[in-house]
Coordinates of C-alpha atoms in Angstrom, one line a residue:
X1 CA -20.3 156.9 21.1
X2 CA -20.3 153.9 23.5
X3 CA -18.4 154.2 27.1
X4 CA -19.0 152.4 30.2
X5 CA -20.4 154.2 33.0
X6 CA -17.5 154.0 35.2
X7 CA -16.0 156.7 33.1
X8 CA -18.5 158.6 31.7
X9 CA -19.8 160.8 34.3
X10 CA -15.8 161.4 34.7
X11 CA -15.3 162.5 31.5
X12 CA -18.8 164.5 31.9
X13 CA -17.4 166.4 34.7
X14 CA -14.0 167.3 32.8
X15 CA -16.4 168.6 29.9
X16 CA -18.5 170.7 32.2
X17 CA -15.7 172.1 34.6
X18 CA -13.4 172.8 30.9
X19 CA -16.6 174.4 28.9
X20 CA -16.8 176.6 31.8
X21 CA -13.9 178.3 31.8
X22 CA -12.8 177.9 27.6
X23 CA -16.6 179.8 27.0
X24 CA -16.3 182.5 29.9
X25 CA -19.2 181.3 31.6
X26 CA -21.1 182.5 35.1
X27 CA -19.1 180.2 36.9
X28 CA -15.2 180.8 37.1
X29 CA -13.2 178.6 39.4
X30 CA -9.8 178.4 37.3
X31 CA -7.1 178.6 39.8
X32 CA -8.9 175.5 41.5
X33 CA -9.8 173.6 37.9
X34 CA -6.2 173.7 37.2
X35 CA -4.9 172.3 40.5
X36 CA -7.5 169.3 40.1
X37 CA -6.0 168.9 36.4
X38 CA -9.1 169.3 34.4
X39 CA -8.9 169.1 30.5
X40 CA -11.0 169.0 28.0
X41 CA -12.5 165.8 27.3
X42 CA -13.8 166.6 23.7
X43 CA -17.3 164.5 23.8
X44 CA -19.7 164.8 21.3
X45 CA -22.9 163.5 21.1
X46 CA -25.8 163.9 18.5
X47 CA -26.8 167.5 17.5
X48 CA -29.7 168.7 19.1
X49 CA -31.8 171.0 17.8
X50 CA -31.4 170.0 13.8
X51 CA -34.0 170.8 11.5
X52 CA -35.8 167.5 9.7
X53 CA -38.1 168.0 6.9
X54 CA -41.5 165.2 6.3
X55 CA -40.3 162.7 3.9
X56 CA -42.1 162.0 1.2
X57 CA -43.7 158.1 1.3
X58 CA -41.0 156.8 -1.2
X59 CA -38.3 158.6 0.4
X60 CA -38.9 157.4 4.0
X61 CA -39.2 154.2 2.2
X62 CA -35.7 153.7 0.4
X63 CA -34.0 155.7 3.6
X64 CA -35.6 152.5 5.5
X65 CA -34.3 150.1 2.7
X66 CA -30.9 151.8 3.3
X67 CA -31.0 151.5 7.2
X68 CA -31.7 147.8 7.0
X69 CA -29.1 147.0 4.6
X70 CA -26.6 149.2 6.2
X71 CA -27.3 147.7 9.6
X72 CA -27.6 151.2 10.9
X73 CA -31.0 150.7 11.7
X74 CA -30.3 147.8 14.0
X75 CA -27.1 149.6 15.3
X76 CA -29.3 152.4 16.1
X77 CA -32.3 150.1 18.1
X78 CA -29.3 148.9 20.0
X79 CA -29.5 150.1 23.6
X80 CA -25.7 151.9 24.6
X81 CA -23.1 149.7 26.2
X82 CA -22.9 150.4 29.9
X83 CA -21.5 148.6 32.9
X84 CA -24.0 147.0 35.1
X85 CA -23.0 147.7 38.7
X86 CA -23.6 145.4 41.5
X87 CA -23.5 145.9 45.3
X88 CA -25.8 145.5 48.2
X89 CA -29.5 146.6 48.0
X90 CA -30.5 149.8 48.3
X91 CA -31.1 151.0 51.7
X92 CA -34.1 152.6 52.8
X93 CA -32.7 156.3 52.3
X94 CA -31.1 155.2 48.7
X95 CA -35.0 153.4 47.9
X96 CA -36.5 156.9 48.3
X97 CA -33.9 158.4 46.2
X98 CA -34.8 156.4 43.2
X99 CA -38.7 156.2 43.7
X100 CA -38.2 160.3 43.4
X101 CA -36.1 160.6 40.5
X102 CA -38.0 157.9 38.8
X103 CA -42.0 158.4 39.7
X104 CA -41.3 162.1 40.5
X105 CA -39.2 165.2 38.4
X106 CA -36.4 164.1 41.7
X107 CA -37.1 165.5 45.0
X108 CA -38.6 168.6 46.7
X109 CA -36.2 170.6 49.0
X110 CA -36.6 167.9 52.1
X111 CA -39.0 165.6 50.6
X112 CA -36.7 162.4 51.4
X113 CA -36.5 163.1 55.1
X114 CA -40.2 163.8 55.3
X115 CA -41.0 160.4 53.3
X116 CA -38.6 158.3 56.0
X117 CA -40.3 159.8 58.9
X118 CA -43.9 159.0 57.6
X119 CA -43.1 155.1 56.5
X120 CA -41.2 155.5 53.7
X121 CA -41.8 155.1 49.4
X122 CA -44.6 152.3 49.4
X123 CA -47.1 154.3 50.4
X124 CA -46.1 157.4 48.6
X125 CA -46.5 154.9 45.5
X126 CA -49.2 153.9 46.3
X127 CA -51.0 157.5 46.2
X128 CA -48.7 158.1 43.0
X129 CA -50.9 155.1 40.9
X130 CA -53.8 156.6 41.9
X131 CA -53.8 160.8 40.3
X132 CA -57.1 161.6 40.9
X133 CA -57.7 160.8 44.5
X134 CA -54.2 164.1 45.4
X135 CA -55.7 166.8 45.7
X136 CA -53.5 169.7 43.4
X137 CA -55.9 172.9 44.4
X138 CA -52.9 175.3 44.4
X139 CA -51.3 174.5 40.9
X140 CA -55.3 174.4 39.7
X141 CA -55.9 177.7 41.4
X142 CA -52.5 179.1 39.4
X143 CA -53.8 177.4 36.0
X144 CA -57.1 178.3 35.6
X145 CA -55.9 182.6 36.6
X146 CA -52.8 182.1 34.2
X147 CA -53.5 179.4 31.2
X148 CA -57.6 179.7 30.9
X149 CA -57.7 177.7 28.0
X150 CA -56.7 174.3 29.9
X151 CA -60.1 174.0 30.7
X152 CA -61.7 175.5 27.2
X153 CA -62.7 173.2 24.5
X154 CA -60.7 173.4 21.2
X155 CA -63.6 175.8 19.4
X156 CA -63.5 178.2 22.5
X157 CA -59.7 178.2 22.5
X158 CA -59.8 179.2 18.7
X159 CA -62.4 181.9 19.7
X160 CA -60.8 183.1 22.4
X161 CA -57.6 183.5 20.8
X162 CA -57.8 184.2 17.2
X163 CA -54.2 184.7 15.1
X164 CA -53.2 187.8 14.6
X165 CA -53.2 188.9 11.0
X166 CA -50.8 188.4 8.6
X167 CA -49.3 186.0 11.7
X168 CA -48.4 182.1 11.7
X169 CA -49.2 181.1 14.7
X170 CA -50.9 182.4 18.4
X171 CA -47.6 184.1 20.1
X172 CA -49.5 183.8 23.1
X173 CA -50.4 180.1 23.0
X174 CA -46.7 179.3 21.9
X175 CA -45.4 180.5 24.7
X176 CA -48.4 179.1 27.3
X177 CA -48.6 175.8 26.6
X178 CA -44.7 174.6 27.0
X179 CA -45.3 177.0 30.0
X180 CA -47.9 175.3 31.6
X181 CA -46.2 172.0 31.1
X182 CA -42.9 173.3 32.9
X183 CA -45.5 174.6 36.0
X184 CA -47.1 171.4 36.0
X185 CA -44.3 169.2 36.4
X186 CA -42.3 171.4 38.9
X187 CA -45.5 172.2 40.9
X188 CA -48.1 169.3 40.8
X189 CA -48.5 166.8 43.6
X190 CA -49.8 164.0 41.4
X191 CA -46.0 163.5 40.2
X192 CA -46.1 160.5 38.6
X193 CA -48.6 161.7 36.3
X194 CA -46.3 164.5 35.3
X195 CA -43.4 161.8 34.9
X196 CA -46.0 159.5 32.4
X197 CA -47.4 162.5 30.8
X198 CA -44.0 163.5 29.4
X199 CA -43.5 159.7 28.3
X200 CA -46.5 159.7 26.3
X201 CA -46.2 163.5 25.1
X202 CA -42.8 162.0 23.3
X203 CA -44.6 158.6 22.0
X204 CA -47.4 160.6 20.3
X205 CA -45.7 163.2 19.7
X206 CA -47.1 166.2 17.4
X207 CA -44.9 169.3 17.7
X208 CA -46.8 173.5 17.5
X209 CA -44.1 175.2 14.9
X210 CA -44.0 178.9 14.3
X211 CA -44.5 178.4 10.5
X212 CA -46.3 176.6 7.8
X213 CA -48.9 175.4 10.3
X214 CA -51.1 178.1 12.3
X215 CA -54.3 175.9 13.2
X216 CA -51.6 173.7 15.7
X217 CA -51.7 176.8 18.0
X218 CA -55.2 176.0 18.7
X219 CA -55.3 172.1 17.8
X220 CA -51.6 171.4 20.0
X221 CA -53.1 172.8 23.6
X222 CA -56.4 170.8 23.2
X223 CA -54.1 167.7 22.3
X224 CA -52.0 168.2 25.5
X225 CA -55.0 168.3 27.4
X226 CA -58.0 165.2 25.9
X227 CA -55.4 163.4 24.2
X228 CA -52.5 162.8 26.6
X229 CA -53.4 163.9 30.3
X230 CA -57.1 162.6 29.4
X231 CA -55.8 159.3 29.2
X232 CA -52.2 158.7 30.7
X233 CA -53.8 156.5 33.2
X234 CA -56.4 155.0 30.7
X235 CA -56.6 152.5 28.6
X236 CA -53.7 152.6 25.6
X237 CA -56.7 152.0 22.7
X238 CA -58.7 155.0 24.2
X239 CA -55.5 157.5 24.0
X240 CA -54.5 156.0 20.3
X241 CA -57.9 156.4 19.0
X242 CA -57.5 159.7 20.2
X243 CA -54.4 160.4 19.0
X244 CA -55.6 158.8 15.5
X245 CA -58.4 161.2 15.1
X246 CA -57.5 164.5 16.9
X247 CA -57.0 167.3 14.6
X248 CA -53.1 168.4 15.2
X249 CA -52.1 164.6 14.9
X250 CA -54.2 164.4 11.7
X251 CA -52.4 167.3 10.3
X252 CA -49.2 166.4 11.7
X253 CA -48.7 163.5 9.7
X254 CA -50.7 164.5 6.9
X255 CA -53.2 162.1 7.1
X256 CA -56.2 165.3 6.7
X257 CA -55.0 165.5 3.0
X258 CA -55.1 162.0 2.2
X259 CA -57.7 160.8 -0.1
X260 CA -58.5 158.0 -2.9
X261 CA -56.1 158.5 -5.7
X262 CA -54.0 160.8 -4.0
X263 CA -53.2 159.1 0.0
X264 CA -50.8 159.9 2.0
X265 CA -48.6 157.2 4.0
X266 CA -47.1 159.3 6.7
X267 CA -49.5 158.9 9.5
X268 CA -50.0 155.2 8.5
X269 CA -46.2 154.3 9.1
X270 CA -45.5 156.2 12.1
X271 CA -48.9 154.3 13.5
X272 CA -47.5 151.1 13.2
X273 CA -43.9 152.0 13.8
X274 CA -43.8 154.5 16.4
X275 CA -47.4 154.4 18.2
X276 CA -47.8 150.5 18.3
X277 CA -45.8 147.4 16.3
X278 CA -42.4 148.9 16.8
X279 CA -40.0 149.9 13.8
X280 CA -39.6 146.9 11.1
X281 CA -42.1 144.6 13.3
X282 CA -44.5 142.7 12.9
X283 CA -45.7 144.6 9.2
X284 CA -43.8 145.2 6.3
X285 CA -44.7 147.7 3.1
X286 CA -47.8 146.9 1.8
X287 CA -49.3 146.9 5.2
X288 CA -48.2 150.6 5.2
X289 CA -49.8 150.7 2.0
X290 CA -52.7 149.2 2.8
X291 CA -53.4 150.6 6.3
X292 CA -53.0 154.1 4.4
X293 CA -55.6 153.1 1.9
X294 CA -57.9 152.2 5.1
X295 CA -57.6 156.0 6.6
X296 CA -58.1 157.8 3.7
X297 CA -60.9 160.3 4.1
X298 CA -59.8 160.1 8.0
X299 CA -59.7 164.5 7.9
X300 CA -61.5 167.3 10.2
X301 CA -63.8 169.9 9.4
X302 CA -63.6 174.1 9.5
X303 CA -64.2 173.6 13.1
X304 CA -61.5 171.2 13.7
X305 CA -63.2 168.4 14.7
X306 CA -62.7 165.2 13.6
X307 CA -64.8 164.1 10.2
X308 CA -64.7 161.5 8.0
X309 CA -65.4 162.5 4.5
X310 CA -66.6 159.4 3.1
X311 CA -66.0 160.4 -1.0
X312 CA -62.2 160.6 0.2
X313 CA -62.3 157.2 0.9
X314 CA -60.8 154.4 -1.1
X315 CA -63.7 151.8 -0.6
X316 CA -61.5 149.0 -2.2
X317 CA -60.8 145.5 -0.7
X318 CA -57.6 146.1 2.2
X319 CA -55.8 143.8 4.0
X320 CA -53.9 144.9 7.3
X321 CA -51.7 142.3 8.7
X322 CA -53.1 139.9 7.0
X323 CA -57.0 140.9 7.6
X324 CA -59.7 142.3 6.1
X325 CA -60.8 145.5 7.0
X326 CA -64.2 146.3 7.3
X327 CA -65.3 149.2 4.5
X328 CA -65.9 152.8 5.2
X329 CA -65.0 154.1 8.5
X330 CA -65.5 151.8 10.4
X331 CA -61.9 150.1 8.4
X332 CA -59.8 152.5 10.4
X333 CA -61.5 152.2 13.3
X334 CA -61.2 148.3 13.2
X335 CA -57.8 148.7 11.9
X336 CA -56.5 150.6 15.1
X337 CA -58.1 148.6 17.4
X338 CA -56.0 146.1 15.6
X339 CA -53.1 147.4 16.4
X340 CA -53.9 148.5 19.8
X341 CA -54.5 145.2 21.3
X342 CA -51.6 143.2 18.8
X343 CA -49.1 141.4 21.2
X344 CA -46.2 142.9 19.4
X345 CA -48.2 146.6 20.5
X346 CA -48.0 145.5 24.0
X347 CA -44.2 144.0 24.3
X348 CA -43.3 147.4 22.3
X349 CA -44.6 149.7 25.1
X350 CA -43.5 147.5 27.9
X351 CA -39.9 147.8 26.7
X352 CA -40.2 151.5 26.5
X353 CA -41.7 151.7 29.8
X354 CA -38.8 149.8 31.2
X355 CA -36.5 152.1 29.5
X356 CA -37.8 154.7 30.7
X357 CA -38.7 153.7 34.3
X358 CA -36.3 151.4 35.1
X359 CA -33.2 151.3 33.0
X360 CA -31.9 151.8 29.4
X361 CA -31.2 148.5 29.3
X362 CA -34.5 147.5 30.3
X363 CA -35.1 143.9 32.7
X364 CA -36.5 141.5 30.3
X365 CA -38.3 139.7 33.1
X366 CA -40.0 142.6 34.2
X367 CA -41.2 143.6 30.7
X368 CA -42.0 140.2 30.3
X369 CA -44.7 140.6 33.2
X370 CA -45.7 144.3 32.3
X371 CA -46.1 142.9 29.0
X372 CA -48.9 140.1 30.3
X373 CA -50.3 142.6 32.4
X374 CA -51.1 144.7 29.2
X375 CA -52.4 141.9 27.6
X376 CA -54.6 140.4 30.2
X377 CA -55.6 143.7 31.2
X378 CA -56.4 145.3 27.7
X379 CA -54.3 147.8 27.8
X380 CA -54.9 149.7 31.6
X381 CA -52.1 151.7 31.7
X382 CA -52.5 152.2 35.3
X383 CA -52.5 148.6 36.0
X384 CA -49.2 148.0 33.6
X385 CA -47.0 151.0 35.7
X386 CA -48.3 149.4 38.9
X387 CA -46.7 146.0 37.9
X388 CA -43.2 147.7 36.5
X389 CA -43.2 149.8 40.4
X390 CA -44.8 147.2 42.7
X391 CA -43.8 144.0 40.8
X392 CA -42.4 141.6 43.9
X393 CA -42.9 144.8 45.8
X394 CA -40.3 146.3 43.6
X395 CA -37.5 143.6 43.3
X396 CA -36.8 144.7 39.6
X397 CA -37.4 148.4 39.9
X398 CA -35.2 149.0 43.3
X399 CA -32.5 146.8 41.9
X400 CA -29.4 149.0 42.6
X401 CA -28.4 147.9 38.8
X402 CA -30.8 150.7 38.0
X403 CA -30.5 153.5 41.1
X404 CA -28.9 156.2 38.9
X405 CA -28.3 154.4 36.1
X406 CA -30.4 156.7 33.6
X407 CA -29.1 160.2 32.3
X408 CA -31.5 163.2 32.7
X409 CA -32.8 164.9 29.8
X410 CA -32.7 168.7 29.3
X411 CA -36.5 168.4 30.4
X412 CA -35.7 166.4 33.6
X413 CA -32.7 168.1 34.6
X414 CA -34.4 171.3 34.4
X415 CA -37.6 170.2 36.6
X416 CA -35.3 168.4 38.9
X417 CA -33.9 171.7 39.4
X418 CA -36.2 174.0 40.2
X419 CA -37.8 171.1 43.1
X420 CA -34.8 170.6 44.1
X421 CA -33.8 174.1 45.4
X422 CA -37.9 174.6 46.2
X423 CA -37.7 177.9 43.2
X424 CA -40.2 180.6 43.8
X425 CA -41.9 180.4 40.3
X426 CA -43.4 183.3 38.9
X427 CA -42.8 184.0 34.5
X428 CA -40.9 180.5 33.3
X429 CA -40.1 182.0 29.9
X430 CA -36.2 182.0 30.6
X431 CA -36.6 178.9 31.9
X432 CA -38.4 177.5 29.0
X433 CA -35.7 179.6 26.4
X434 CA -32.9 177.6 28.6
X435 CA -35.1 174.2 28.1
X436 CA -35.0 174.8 24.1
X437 CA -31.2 176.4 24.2
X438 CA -30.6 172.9 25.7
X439 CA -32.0 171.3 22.9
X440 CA -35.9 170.0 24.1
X441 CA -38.1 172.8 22.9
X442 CA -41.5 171.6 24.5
X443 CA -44.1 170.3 21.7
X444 CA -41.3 171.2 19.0
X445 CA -39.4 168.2 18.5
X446 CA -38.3 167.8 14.7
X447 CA -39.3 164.6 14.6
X448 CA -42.5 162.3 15.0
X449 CA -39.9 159.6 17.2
X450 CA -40.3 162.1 20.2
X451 CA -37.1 162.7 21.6
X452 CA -34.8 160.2 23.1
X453 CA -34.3 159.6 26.9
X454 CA -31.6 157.6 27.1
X455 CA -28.3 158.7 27.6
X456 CA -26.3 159.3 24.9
X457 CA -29.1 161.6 22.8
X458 CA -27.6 164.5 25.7
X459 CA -23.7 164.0 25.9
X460 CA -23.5 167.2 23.9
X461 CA -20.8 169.4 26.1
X462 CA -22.7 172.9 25.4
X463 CA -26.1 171.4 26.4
X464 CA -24.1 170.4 29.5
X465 CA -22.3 173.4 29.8
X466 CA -26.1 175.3 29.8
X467 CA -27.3 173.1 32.6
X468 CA -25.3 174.0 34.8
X469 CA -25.6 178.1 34.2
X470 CA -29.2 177.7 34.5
X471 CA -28.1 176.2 38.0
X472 CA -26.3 178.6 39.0
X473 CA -28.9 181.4 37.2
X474 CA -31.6 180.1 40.1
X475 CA -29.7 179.9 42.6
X476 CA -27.8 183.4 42.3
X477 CA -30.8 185.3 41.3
X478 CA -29.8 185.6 37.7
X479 CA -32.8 183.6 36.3
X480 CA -36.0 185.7 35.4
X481 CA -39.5 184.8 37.1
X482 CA -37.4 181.8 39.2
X483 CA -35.5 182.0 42.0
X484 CA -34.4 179.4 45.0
X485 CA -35.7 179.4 48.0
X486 CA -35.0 182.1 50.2
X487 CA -32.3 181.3 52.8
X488 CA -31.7 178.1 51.1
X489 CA -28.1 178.2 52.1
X490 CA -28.6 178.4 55.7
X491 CA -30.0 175.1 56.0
X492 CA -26.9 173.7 55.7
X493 CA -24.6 175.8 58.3
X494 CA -22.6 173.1 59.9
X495 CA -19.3 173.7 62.4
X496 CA -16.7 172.7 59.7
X497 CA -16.7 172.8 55.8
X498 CA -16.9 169.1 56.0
X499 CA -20.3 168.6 57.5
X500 CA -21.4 171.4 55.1
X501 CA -20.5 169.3 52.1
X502 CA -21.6 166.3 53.5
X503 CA -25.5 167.9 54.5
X504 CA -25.1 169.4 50.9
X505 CA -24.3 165.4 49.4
X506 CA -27.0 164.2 51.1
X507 CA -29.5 166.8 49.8
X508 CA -29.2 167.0 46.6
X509 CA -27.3 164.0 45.4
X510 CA -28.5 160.9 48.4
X511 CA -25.0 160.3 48.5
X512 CA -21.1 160.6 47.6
X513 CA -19.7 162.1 44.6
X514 CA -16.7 160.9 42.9
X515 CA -13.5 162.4 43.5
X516 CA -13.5 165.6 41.0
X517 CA -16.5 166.3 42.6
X518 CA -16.3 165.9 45.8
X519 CA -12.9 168.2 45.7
X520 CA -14.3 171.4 44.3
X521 CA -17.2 170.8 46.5
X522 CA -15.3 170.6 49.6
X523 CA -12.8 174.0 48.6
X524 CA -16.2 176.0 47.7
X525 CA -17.4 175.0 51.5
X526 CA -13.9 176.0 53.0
X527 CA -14.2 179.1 50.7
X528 CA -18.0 179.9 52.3
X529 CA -19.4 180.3 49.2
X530 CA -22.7 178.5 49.3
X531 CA -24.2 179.8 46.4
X532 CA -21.5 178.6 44.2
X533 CA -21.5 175.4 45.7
X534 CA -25.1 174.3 45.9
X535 CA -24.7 175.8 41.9
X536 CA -21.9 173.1 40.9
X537 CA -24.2 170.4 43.4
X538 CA -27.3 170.8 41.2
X539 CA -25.0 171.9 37.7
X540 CA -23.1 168.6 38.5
X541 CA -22.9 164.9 36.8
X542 CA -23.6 163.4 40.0
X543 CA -27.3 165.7 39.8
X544 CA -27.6 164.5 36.0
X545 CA -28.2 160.6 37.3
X546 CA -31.6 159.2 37.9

């Protein structure tokens, strides 16, 4: 589906406002729908929530051959259409705006006030790029009472919580760790950490099922914690070495099994594809074949840690991308090393990092000099998000091309939410059922790609139609263990319902709505109903943009 975004978030509002009413949902505002001439816009975007099976090697082979002759493949690596809108610069209010709903899950209930009283976003970036140095003792205090195992290594956390019998998984472990994660990124201070932390949670992404693979209970919440917040500010080799030989990645993509005479290609694909080169770069089959050859006997032991089994391994001549690899282990280690420090590895990330930062369609110039600062720094993640932020002290990055050109996903919106309206937090599994209703079950993606976070992977009209329930849920009192702030609604008494609206706009949204909006907005304030209200505000396209 391609549309420009002059219309979209039109056509979005429609959808919401029309699901609303056609599926007798919480919120009911008919009379007024129909005066503003609302109809269904019929949008459909991809199906969330479909179940994928592992392909065999040959079959994710000739459904490769068959995207590449199609041109689907190169169709689908194509970033949407959208309308690249020019004006002035941002102003200083508009600046903070972004550097929130970029570096952070969008603002806390008056964070942007507070940030243009104490000098603005630079120096709130600048604490950002550096996690360990903000202090987070309340979230650590709530962590180490509620989710003990964050800080237990992977044999204590098997100890400690042994499957039940005849059971597939930990219940209690499936339902703690997409917890945590939802606790994390609505509560932490270090926010951009949170923000980079979900970026790399999708690019190696391993999912915790209910089925066919019980030891991911155990091996999924020690991957979260040494594979992915261990290194988010690292260096990119030390978090794909990781990755490579951690336990729930190794079983993930099958690469624990593989062994001379009988290897296994999955984990060797999605290595070069998805964790480095980039699909169809760079590599072609027989480097999958070959690199596959290299990891065999790459496997853990009873205890789940990492082991290489050295009579698994084919000890026969490979060439990678055109190299030898060395025998033994020490071939896989050389061979993702390889890889990690490749140039095509470290244009690859860049543009995703711009997508996901800065805009779908991502600045080439600016990935063009994250991309050298990868390169010349080996990797340092830290030192490659400073240069996408600070890069001519944020020339790209504050362009107003990309203030609120991105589209949140289920996981964003919902975050955004609960900081937005400052929620009490106290049991998050509603809001973590709402998260996978919406189509983003935490660490149960149905595919090694991660999910998508650009726009179009979220038009879906029900997943929209959910957000903005679980808005109003919050902020009615309707959502178990969350609840907004109390006496949220009397910070924005004003004498007439126009300067209610307007100290509403400038809350939540940093700005105007477009018209659709901006009516119903304006007949809930006549109508005093401020709950209802601050629901469509934070339910609303306008909230969706980032």
């Amino acid at each position: 589906m391609k549309m420009k975004v002059c219309s979209l978030f039109t056509m979005l509002m429609a959808v919401l406002f029309c699901a609303s009413v056609t599926q007798a949902q919480t919120i009911r505002e008919v009379d007024l729908l129909e005066r503003l001439g609302m109809k269904e816009a019929g949008i459909k975007g991809p199906a969330s929530g479909d179940n994928h099976t592992k392909l065999t090697a040959e079959q994710a082979l000739r459904v490769r051959i068959l995207e590449i002759e199609s041109g689907e493949r190169a169709f689908a690596n194509r970033i949407p259409d959208s309308q690249i809108i020019v004006g002035p610069p941002l102003d200083e209010r508009e600046q903070i705006v972004h550097v929130l709903n970029r570096m952070a899950f969008g603002p806390k209930l008056g964070e942007v006030d507070e940030l243009l009283q104490h000098g603005g976003w630079i120096s709130w970036v600048e604490q950002q790029l550096d996690p360990d140095n903000i202090s987070d003792s309340k979230l650590d205090g709530i962590l180490a009472e509620k989710y003990p195992w964050t800080k237990m290594s992977l044999q204590q956390i098997q100890n400690k919580y042994p499957r039940p019998e005849n059971a597939e998984n930990v219940p209690q472990l499936r339902k703690e760790l997409p917890e945590s994660i939802i606790l994390r990124a609505a509560m932490s201070n270090r926010q951009f950490k949170e923000v980079m932390v979900e970026f790399w949670r999708n690019h190696f992404c391993i999912d915790q099922p209910e089925g066919n693979a019980p030891r991911r209970s155990w091996t999924a919440c020690d991957y979260e914690e040494n594979v992915i917040r261990k290194h988010a500010f690292g260096k990119f080799s030390d978090m794909l070495m990781a990755s490579a030989q951690h336990p729930g990645m190794l079983e993930y993509l099958d690469n624990y099994v593989s062994r001379r005479g009988a290897w296994n290609e999955n984990y060797a694909r999605e290595l070069m594809e998805l964790h480095t080169l980039g699909a169809d770069r760079y590599y072609n089959e027989q480097d999958v074949l070959e690199l596959s050859l290299t990891l065999t006997g790459w496997t853990f032991n009873d205890n789940l840690n990492y082991y290489f089994r050295d009579q698994w391994h084919d000890s026969g001549a490979h060439k990678v991308l055109g190299k030898r690899m060395p025998s033994g282990e020490d071939g896989g280690k050389y061979a993702i090393m390889m890889l990690a420090y490749h140039p095509g590895t470290a244009k690859y990330i860049c543009e995703k990092l711009g997508r996901y930062l800065v805009n779908d369609n991502h600045p080439k110039a600016l990935v063009a000099k994250a991309t050298d600062t990868f390169r010349s720094s080996k990797g340092d993640l830290a030192k490659v998000y400073r240069t996408i932020i600070l890069h001519e002290t944020g020339e790209y990055f504050l362009s107003r091309a990309n203030y609120k050109a991105k589209f949140k996903t289920p996981f964003e919106f919902t975050i955004s939410a609960l900081r937005a309206v400052d929620a009490d937090i106290n049991e998050l599994a509603y809001t973590n059922d709402n998260i996978t209703q919406m189509g983003q079950q935490i660490y149960g993606c149905p595919d090694p790609t991660g999910y998508y976070d650009y726009a179009e992977a979220w038009l879906d009209a029900g997943v929209l139609t959910r957000r903005w329930n679980y808005a109003y849920a919050i902020l009615s009192g309707k959502a178990r263990g969350v609840s907004a702030a109390s006496g949220i609604a009397d910070r924005f008494k004003a004498e007439t319902p126009e300067e209610v609206k307007n100290k509403v706009l400038k809350e939540f949204i940093g700005g105007d709505v477009g018209d659709a909006e901006d009516r119903l907005i304006t007949e809930l304030a006549r109508r005093n109903d401020m709950t209802r209200m601050l629901a469509i505000v934070v339910g609303s396209p306008s909230f969706q943009q980032q």
